Amino acid sequence: MTASGTDTRDALLRRMSDYGELPAMGKSVSEVVRMASSEGDSVQELASFLLNDVALTQKVLRLANTVCYRTASGAPVSTITRAIFLLGFETVKTSALAMLLVDGMKGRRGQHVRNELAFALCASVIGREMARRTQFKDAEEAAVAALFKNMGRLVVAAHDHKLYGEIAALSESEGISPALASTRVLGCSFDALAESVLRGWNIPDSIVHSLAPLPAGVLKPARSRSEWMQQVAAFSATLATMLSRRGAAGEPAQRKALLTRFGPALDLDDETLTELLEGVADEAMALTSNSDITFAESEDEEAPAAAAATPVAAAVATAPDPLADLRLEAPGQPAADERHPSGKPVRAREMLMAGAQAISEMIASGAGGLNDLMFLALETVYTGMGFRYATICLRDVQTGLYKSRLALGAATPRLQRGFAYAAAGNKDLFFLSLQNNADLLISDASTMKIASLLPVWHRTMLPEARSFIILPLVVGGTPIGYLYADRDVTAPEGVTPEETAVIKMIKAQVIARISAR
């Protein structure tokens, strides 16, 4: 490591530290990585995370409605919960990570950044497909490892495109590997730089270790999950490079080299490689296109020679955009854009009906537990009616208090902790709703009549609520809970009879599922 290389690396790290979006992106990325599909409430945790980001929610729903993911029934996917159950937890999780990575780098313009992002997304899809073909436990982490395999190159491209071009030019002119070229210029390899970034994001060691370089030559079958993940991350990166080249996936020399190195270790032959390519091509294109990787380029930003110096950059720069012919089809456009001033979607009835259908399918298939079904119902009402905050409260048998069990929206953690109130003794709106099993749909909570019936705890904790609903959950004549949702503005458009009927249907579905326990 030379003194100049160390100075260059340190200057780059300082520049990255000054880029405020990178730490913020790292916090979101580490939060999604932490979520484990083996935990009972992970679906709700992931859904809640996604629903807090409108743009991310729309992208996931748009992806779920593309041709390669479309359900057999052809019905549009309108809720994140249903997308998770249809696509699979790990598919949605990895796709969300990819989209976070893209969004976090969008402030950095340039063809090199676009190339590296496309490479990362493609590699993640390959890693996920490889995870489906192994018996190793928690193999899905391989998709995350593959996504981060080129993190070192990506951050250099994003924060110093001239430095990125210098490394590429050195690699080409002297015929040395990008790892050696980056070490000469940066004072550390791309892999070491990636490790530094990921450790700063608190990414698990199992993923960071899998990014380490493999020995040269033919690889042997892995003796551990850790070694297998390392092989899959490298294989995914190599195959992603092939896919980015025009026709490279079909070139005998390229295929032979890939199978010679990775075939014995990953149990791949020419036939299985062809199957793998068929399985990932459409999905990779859909994910890349859906992530809106359309970075503007300036004429003097990067020289063509630098772009041609690395395999992925050369392939994408010289070949026509492989995504240009992709046409995403999303019948019904599940994320309604047109809204009333209150935030309520104009197509509220259609969105509520799609959610009710998803609930029916969940009940019929037996997929998910009671909590999953209640969360899907909550999400349907929350998104379908455009509420600011929504929660399902259930009665605690020991204390008699109605406590928040599930929640979505603004200030969720704070409000959920505070939702623990009795609905007895005082004839307020909540008491009357529960005792009479009456659904209350309040368009303007500021009127004297309504305000006088609000309990003290509601006026204290939710003073900004201007319109809300209360849907009591009554089983066998006994109130067991309620669904509450509100907005911080009035809703003069009200709730149509058709919308009311669908909301009642959703409530009935939840009660029927609770009664069947």
XYZ file of C-alpha atoms in Angstrom:
517
model
C 0.000 0.000 0.000
C 1.531 3.291 -1.160
C 1.221 6.622 0.619
C -0.586 8.075 -2.391
C -2.974 5.129 -2.411
C -3.751 5.618 1.273
C -4.355 9.335 0.742
C -6.697 8.589 -2.171
C -8.665 6.063 -0.137
C -8.935 8.383 2.856
C -10.146 11.242 0.649
C -12.765 8.945 -0.855
C -13.957 7.794 2.570
C -14.254 11.414 3.719
C -16.283 12.235 0.622
C -18.564 9.283 1.309
C -18.980 10.361 4.914
C -20.003 13.838 3.783
C -22.671 12.334 1.539
C -25.559 12.357 4.001
C -27.816 9.958 2.089
C -25.365 7.052 2.378
C -25.669 6.590 6.177
C -29.441 7.051 5.937
C -29.629 4.407 3.231
C -27.458 2.111 5.346
C -29.883 2.382 8.263
C -32.810 1.332 6.068
C -30.816 -1.448 4.417
C -29.655 -2.902 7.736
C -33.220 -2.797 9.065
C -34.536 -4.842 6.131
C -31.594 -7.275 6.267
C -32.314 -7.860 9.956
C -35.837 -9.084 9.292
C -35.933 -12.886 9.405
C -38.626 -14.895 7.651
C -38.565 -17.526 10.385
C -40.075 -15.148 12.919
C -43.858 -15.169 13.274
C -44.510 -11.464 12.755
C -41.868 -10.825 10.078
C -44.474 -10.423 7.318
C -46.157 -7.633 9.258
C -42.785 -6.083 10.108
C -41.688 -6.004 6.469
C -45.104 -4.788 5.297
C -45.101 -1.990 7.877
C -41.615 -0.905 6.815
C -42.584 -0.768 3.143
C -45.885 1.012 3.787
C -44.042 3.831 5.540
C -42.411 4.671 2.193
C -45.000 5.521 -0.458
C -42.554 5.336 -3.363
C -41.185 1.973 -2.219
C -44.712 0.631 -1.736
C -45.666 1.588 -5.281
C -42.545 -0.034 -6.723
C -43.120 -3.319 -4.898
C -46.755 -3.403 -6.008
C -45.765 -2.556 -9.560
C -43.215 -5.387 -9.509
C -45.822 -7.817 -8.146
C -48.059 -6.958 -11.101
C -45.458 -7.500 -13.835
C -45.872 -10.353 -16.294
C -43.276 -12.615 -14.669
C -44.931 -12.395 -11.237
C -48.588 -12.146 -12.247
C -50.892 -14.569 -10.466
C -52.723 -17.291 -12.349
C -56.038 -15.539 -11.748
C -54.726 -12.346 -13.289
C -56.152 -10.331 -10.389
C -54.066 -7.240 -9.593
C -52.052 -7.237 -6.373
C -53.161 -4.200 -4.384
C -51.652 -4.752 -0.928
C -48.107 -5.298 0.283
C -49.241 -8.153 2.522
C -50.678 -10.055 -0.439
C -47.535 -9.328 -2.468
C -45.445 -10.926 0.291
C -47.624 -14.036 0.407
C -47.730 -14.396 -3.384
C -44.120 -13.571 -4.227
C -42.577 -14.904 -1.034
C -41.036 -13.083 1.895
C -37.461 -13.337 0.595
C -38.380 -12.194 -2.921
C -40.047 -9.041 -1.597
C -37.304 -8.477 0.955
C -34.467 -8.745 -1.597
C -36.374 -6.667 -4.137
C -36.945 -3.976 -1.512
C -33.219 -3.992 -0.682
C -32.399 -3.576 -4.357
C -34.816 -0.647 -4.646
C -33.376 0.985 -1.519
C -29.916 0.663 -3.032
C -31.083 2.272 -6.262
C -32.946 5.092 -4.494
C -29.953 5.742 -2.229
C -27.677 6.195 -5.238
C -30.027 8.210 -7.438
C -28.382 11.449 -6.407
C -25.213 10.175 -8.053
C -25.443 10.548 -11.800
C -23.509 8.681 -14.442
C -23.427 5.673 -16.724
C -20.994 3.842 -14.426
C -23.403 4.084 -11.494
C -26.268 2.866 -13.651
C -24.179 -0.052 -14.889
C -23.138 -1.119 -11.406
C -26.700 -0.872 -10.078
C -28.027 -2.975 -12.958
C -25.258 -5.481 -12.258
C -26.153 -5.653 -8.540
C -29.860 -6.171 -9.193
C -29.216 -8.903 -11.734
C -26.790 -10.679 -9.373
C -29.359 -10.591 -6.553
C -31.937 -12.405 -8.697
C -29.371 -15.074 -9.615
C -28.430 -15.486 -5.949
C -32.086 -15.915 -5.002
C -32.569 -18.567 -7.681
C -29.486 -20.430 -6.459
C -30.884 -20.337 -2.910
C -33.940 -22.248 -4.153
C -31.678 -25.034 -5.404
C -29.848 -25.875 -2.205
C -30.565 -27.673 1.046
C -28.555 -25.265 3.198
C -30.575 -23.604 5.942
C -31.334 -19.869 5.554
C -29.897 -20.012 2.042
C -31.866 -16.892 1.081
C -29.056 -14.753 2.495
C -27.136 -15.602 -0.676
C -29.368 -13.201 -2.621
C -28.413 -10.366 -0.280
C -24.734 -11.288 -0.541
C -24.969 -11.287 -4.345
C -26.659 -7.864 -4.271
C -23.723 -6.424 -2.316
C -20.963 -8.217 -4.249
C -20.029 -5.125 -6.264
C -20.605 -2.604 -3.452
C -16.980 -1.443 -3.580
C -17.166 -0.607 -7.283
C -20.578 0.986 -6.817
C -19.553 3.427 -4.094
C -16.436 4.462 -6.046
C -18.527 5.032 -9.184
C -21.052 7.024 -7.138
C -18.571 9.221 -5.287
C -15.648 9.656 -7.713
C -16.354 8.684 -11.327
C -12.915 9.857 -12.434
C -11.257 7.577 -9.875
C -13.480 4.741 -11.074
C -12.335 5.386 -14.653
C -8.689 5.531 -13.566
C -8.920 2.093 -11.950
C -10.672 0.691 -15.024
C -8.078 2.159 -17.386
C -5.201 0.748 -15.293
C -6.799 -2.695 -15.295
C -7.169 -2.632 -19.074
C -3.820 -1.100 -19.997
C -1.718 -3.409 -17.813
C -3.933 -6.471 -18.092
C -4.341 -6.811 -14.342
C -7.414 -7.683 -12.294
C -9.728 -4.921 -11.045
C -8.838 -6.032 -7.495
C -5.132 -5.340 -8.070
C -5.837 -2.130 -9.958
C -8.089 -0.841 -7.167
C -5.446 -1.720 -4.586
C -2.815 0.299 -6.463
C -5.052 3.333 -6.848
C -7.071 3.223 -3.610
C -4.642 1.557 -1.261
C -7.211 -1.214 -0.762
C -9.197 -3.559 -2.986
C -12.807 -3.018 -4.005
C -13.692 -5.955 -1.751
C -12.012 -4.382 1.269
C -13.820 -1.113 0.597
C -17.143 -2.962 0.343
C -16.455 -4.710 3.661
C -15.809 -1.346 5.319
C -19.104 0.097 4.039
C -21.186 -2.958 4.978
C -19.695 -3.222 8.446
C -20.554 0.436 8.933
C -24.134 -0.535 8.110
C -24.054 -3.389 10.649
C -24.675 -6.008 7.961
C -24.340 -9.526 9.480
C -20.890 -11.139 9.366
C -22.271 -14.107 7.430
C -23.032 -11.794 4.505
C -19.832 -9.757 4.752
C -17.666 -12.897 4.853
C -19.353 -14.251 1.741
C -17.978 -11.339 -0.291
C -14.340 -12.394 0.219
C -12.454 -13.465 -2.957
C -12.382 -17.163 -3.817
C -9.230 -19.134 -4.660
C -8.371 -19.446 -8.333
C -9.174 -22.503 -10.399
C -11.869 -25.159 -10.191
C -13.927 -24.946 -7.002
C -14.862 -27.923 -4.855
C -18.301 -28.504 -3.282
C -18.766 -26.344 -0.186
C -18.294 -27.962 3.194
C -20.305 -25.298 4.994
C -23.088 -22.788 4.397
C -20.572 -19.960 4.709
C -18.385 -21.390 1.945
C -21.430 -22.061 -0.242
C -22.616 -18.444 0.136
C -19.166 -17.241 -0.888
C -19.318 -19.409 -4.009
C -22.846 -18.294 -4.895
C -21.984 -14.606 -4.498
C -19.029 -15.002 -6.868
C -21.022 -17.138 -9.318
C -23.897 -14.649 -9.344
C -21.507 -11.809 -10.082
C -19.872 -13.738 -12.927
C -23.190 -14.759 -14.473
C -24.546 -11.215 -14.108
C -21.585 -10.057 -16.191
C -22.438 -12.639 -18.850
C -26.088 -11.621 -18.919
C -25.159 -7.982 -19.399
C -23.204 -8.824 -22.542
C -25.081 -9.136 -25.798
C -25.397 -12.845 -26.456
C -22.620 -13.747 -24.004
C -24.839 -16.182 -22.112
C -24.969 -18.297 -25.262
C -21.244 -18.176 -26.195
C -19.711 -21.638 -25.759
C -16.383 -20.302 -24.466
C -18.043 -18.179 -21.788
C -20.330 -20.976 -20.663
C -17.520 -23.509 -20.596
C -15.309 -21.292 -18.445
C -18.157 -20.639 -16.025
C -19.110 -24.308 -15.721
C -15.496 -25.428 -15.381
C -14.950 -23.151 -12.404
C -18.323 -23.348 -10.635
C -19.988 -26.468 -12.023
C -18.527 -29.088 -9.634
C -19.081 -26.895 -6.579
C -22.663 -25.840 -7.337
C -23.800 -28.979 -9.164
C -24.274 -27.209 -12.487
C -24.026 -28.536 -16.026
C -24.935 -27.004 -19.354
C -28.588 -28.041 -19.083
C -29.082 -26.700 -15.563
C -27.307 -23.476 -16.506
C -29.755 -23.002 -19.371
C -32.666 -23.583 -16.983
C -31.164 -21.102 -14.544
C -30.791 -18.464 -17.243
C -34.392 -18.940 -18.335
C -35.534 -18.626 -14.728
C -33.746 -15.368 -13.954
C -33.733 -13.405 -17.210
C -37.298 -12.022 -17.134
C -37.227 -11.492 -13.378
C -33.915 -9.612 -13.525
C -35.174 -7.357 -16.321
C -38.432 -6.668 -14.482
C -36.608 -5.747 -11.277
C -34.102 -3.503 -13.062
C -36.748 -1.746 -15.112
C -39.062 -1.343 -12.129
C -36.240 0.309 -10.181
C -36.188 3.190 -12.666
C -32.456 3.173 -13.293
C -32.403 6.140 -15.643
C -29.396 8.244 -14.730
C -28.636 11.382 -16.709
C -25.220 11.582 -18.318
C -23.059 14.618 -18.989
C -20.703 14.692 -21.953
C -17.518 15.123 -19.924
C -18.483 12.962 -16.984
C -16.805 9.762 -18.084
C -14.680 8.859 -21.052
C -15.805 5.969 -23.267
C -12.462 4.250 -22.766
C -13.031 4.103 -19.031
C -16.512 2.740 -19.507
C -15.143 -0.059 -21.655
C -12.501 -1.048 -19.153
C -14.643 -3.192 -16.871
C -16.719 -6.166 -18.021
C -20.094 -4.907 -16.866
C -19.502 -1.330 -17.945
C -18.208 -2.434 -21.332
C -21.145 -4.731 -21.923
C -23.853 -2.248 -21.017
C -22.153 0.699 -22.707
C -21.671 -1.070 -26.052
C -24.840 -3.178 -26.170
C -28.391 -1.905 -26.587
C -30.273 -1.554 -23.351
C -31.613 -5.074 -22.609
C -34.559 -3.497 -20.812
C -35.732 -1.410 -23.740
C -38.106 -4.042 -25.075
C -39.594 -4.958 -21.708
C -43.240 -3.951 -21.328
C -44.621 -4.049 -17.838
C -48.292 -4.855 -17.635
C -50.164 -3.858 -14.491
C -53.884 -4.232 -15.100
C -55.936 -2.055 -12.838
C -52.887 -0.087 -11.594
C -53.284 -1.094 -7.926
C -51.755 2.062 -6.465
C -54.464 4.677 -7.125
C -52.962 8.079 -7.910
C -56.085 10.209 -8.060
C -57.254 11.235 -4.588
C -59.724 13.503 -2.870
C -58.250 16.456 -0.912
C -58.609 14.304 2.221
C -56.224 11.733 0.768
C -58.932 9.166 0.138
C -58.383 7.408 -3.216
C -61.013 8.136 -5.850
C -61.041 4.414 -6.630
C -61.491 3.447 -2.976
C -64.181 0.843 -3.678
C -62.016 -0.995 -6.233
C -59.046 -1.028 -3.844
C -61.196 -2.263 -0.964
C -62.695 -4.981 -3.158
C -59.239 -6.181 -4.232
C -58.242 -6.408 -0.572
C -61.433 -8.285 0.334
C -60.708 -10.763 -2.445
C -57.150 -11.241 -1.150
C -58.525 -11.932 2.333
C -60.930 -14.507 0.906
C -58.060 -16.204 -0.925
C -55.963 -16.273 2.236
C -58.810 -17.877 4.185
C -59.518 -20.427 1.446
C -55.862 -21.419 1.037
C -55.134 -21.586 4.758
C -52.046 -19.444 4.239
C -50.991 -17.272 7.144
C -52.314 -17.067 10.656
C -54.893 -14.883 12.321
C -52.427 -12.031 12.800
C -51.543 -12.114 9.083
C -55.204 -11.973 8.105
C -55.944 -9.106 10.511
C -52.929 -7.232 9.182
C -54.111 -7.702 5.592
C -57.545 -6.372 6.595
C -55.938 -3.414 8.367
C -53.722 -2.634 5.382
C -56.697 -2.859 3.009
C -58.701 -0.299 4.984
C -55.631 1.893 5.614
C -54.572 2.106 1.947
C -58.014 1.760 0.378
C -59.399 4.718 2.338
C -56.195 6.763 2.489
C -55.942 6.996 6.268
C -53.063 8.579 8.179
C -53.035 6.018 10.982
C -54.799 2.701 11.555
C -54.786 0.124 14.338
C -56.566 -3.011 15.486
C -57.111 -3.092 19.254
C -58.063 -6.276 21.095
C -59.376 -6.627 24.624
C -56.873 -7.871 27.172
C -58.675 -10.493 29.263
C -56.681 -9.779 32.422
C -56.867 -5.975 32.463
C -60.027 -5.388 30.426
C -58.158 -2.752 28.398
C -58.316 -2.543 24.634
C -54.695 -2.593 23.496
C -53.234 -1.942 20.048
C -52.241 -5.261 18.493
C -51.353 -4.118 14.967
C -50.808 -0.628 13.584
C -49.853 1.245 10.424
C -49.035 4.824 9.565
C -47.799 8.001 11.202
C -46.018 7.754 14.564
C -46.911 4.070 14.760
C -44.544 2.995 17.593
C -45.514 5.899 19.879
C -49.236 5.590 19.271
C -49.223 1.823 19.501
C -47.575 1.943 22.917
C -50.146 4.471 24.102
C -53.223 2.663 22.830
C -54.441 0.905 25.991
C -57.824 2.179 27.082
C -61.003 0.935 28.680
C -64.244 1.293 26.756
C -66.628 1.009 29.658
C -68.398 3.333 32.074
C -68.306 6.476 29.947
C -70.793 6.736 27.123
C -68.320 7.993 24.561
C -68.135 7.072 20.869
C -65.946 4.013 21.450
C -68.223 2.670 24.211
C -71.361 3.240 22.129
C -69.812 1.655 19.048
C -68.760 -1.484 20.928
C -71.936 -1.878 22.977
C -74.218 -1.449 19.985
C -71.956 -3.187 17.453
C -72.288 -0.053 15.329
C -69.747 0.949 12.666
C -68.984 4.659 12.967
C -67.741 6.578 9.908
C -67.002 10.163 10.990
C -66.295 12.658 8.189
C -65.779 15.689 10.442
C -64.724 15.130 14.050
C -64.672 18.853 14.811
C -68.447 19.245 14.975
C -69.771 19.970 18.455
C -71.872 16.813 18.599
C -68.946 14.503 17.746
C -66.354 16.389 19.787
C -68.506 16.142 22.905
C -68.595 12.346 22.572
C -64.857 11.849 22.165
C -63.142 10.295 25.202
C -60.460 12.298 26.984
C -57.710 9.855 25.981
C -58.570 10.318 22.293
C -58.576 14.118 22.513
C -55.257 13.986 24.374
C -53.398 11.426 22.271
C -54.928 12.178 18.855
C -55.816 15.899 18.922
C -55.083 16.178 15.188
C -57.676 13.530 14.163
C -60.284 15.240 11.990
C -62.021 12.237 10.403
C -61.994 8.608 11.501
C -63.751 5.257 11.584
C -64.462 2.795 14.401
C -65.306 -0.777 13.420
C -66.222 -2.871 16.474
C -65.249 -6.558 16.483
C -68.029 -8.444 18.256
C -68.065 -12.245 18.555
C -71.131 -13.990 20.019
C -72.479 -10.720 21.345
C -69.240 -9.955 23.217
C -67.019 -7.040 22.114
C -63.430 -8.288 21.706
C -61.861 -5.307 19.972
C -62.148 -2.706 17.253
C -60.444 -1.338 14.147
C -59.704 2.381 14.320
C -58.311 4.613 11.570
C -58.086 8.375 11.143
C -56.891 11.324 9.066
C -55.671 14.742 10.136
C -58.103 16.413 7.701
C -61.856 16.246 7.285
C -63.339 14.018 4.567
C -66.390 15.843 3.195
C -66.721 13.269 0.408
C -67.750 10.786 3.084
C -68.080 7.045 2.489
C -70.351 5.786 -0.253
C -72.854 2.975 0.393
C -70.806 0.706 -1.878
C -67.615 1.420 0.085
C -69.467 0.911 3.361
C -70.680 -2.496 2.165
C -67.145 -3.640 1.316
C -65.774 -2.387 4.645
C -68.482 -4.354 6.458
C -67.547 -7.398 4.383
C -63.893 -7.078 5.419
C -64.901 -6.749 9.059
C -67.093 -9.844 8.751
C -64.175 -11.794 7.276
C -62.006 -10.947 10.284
C -64.752 -11.855 12.775
C -65.414 -15.151 10.989
C -61.707 -16.030 11.167
C -61.564 -15.137 14.862
C -64.701 -17.187 15.560
C -63.204 -20.213 13.790
C -60.241 -20.395 16.179
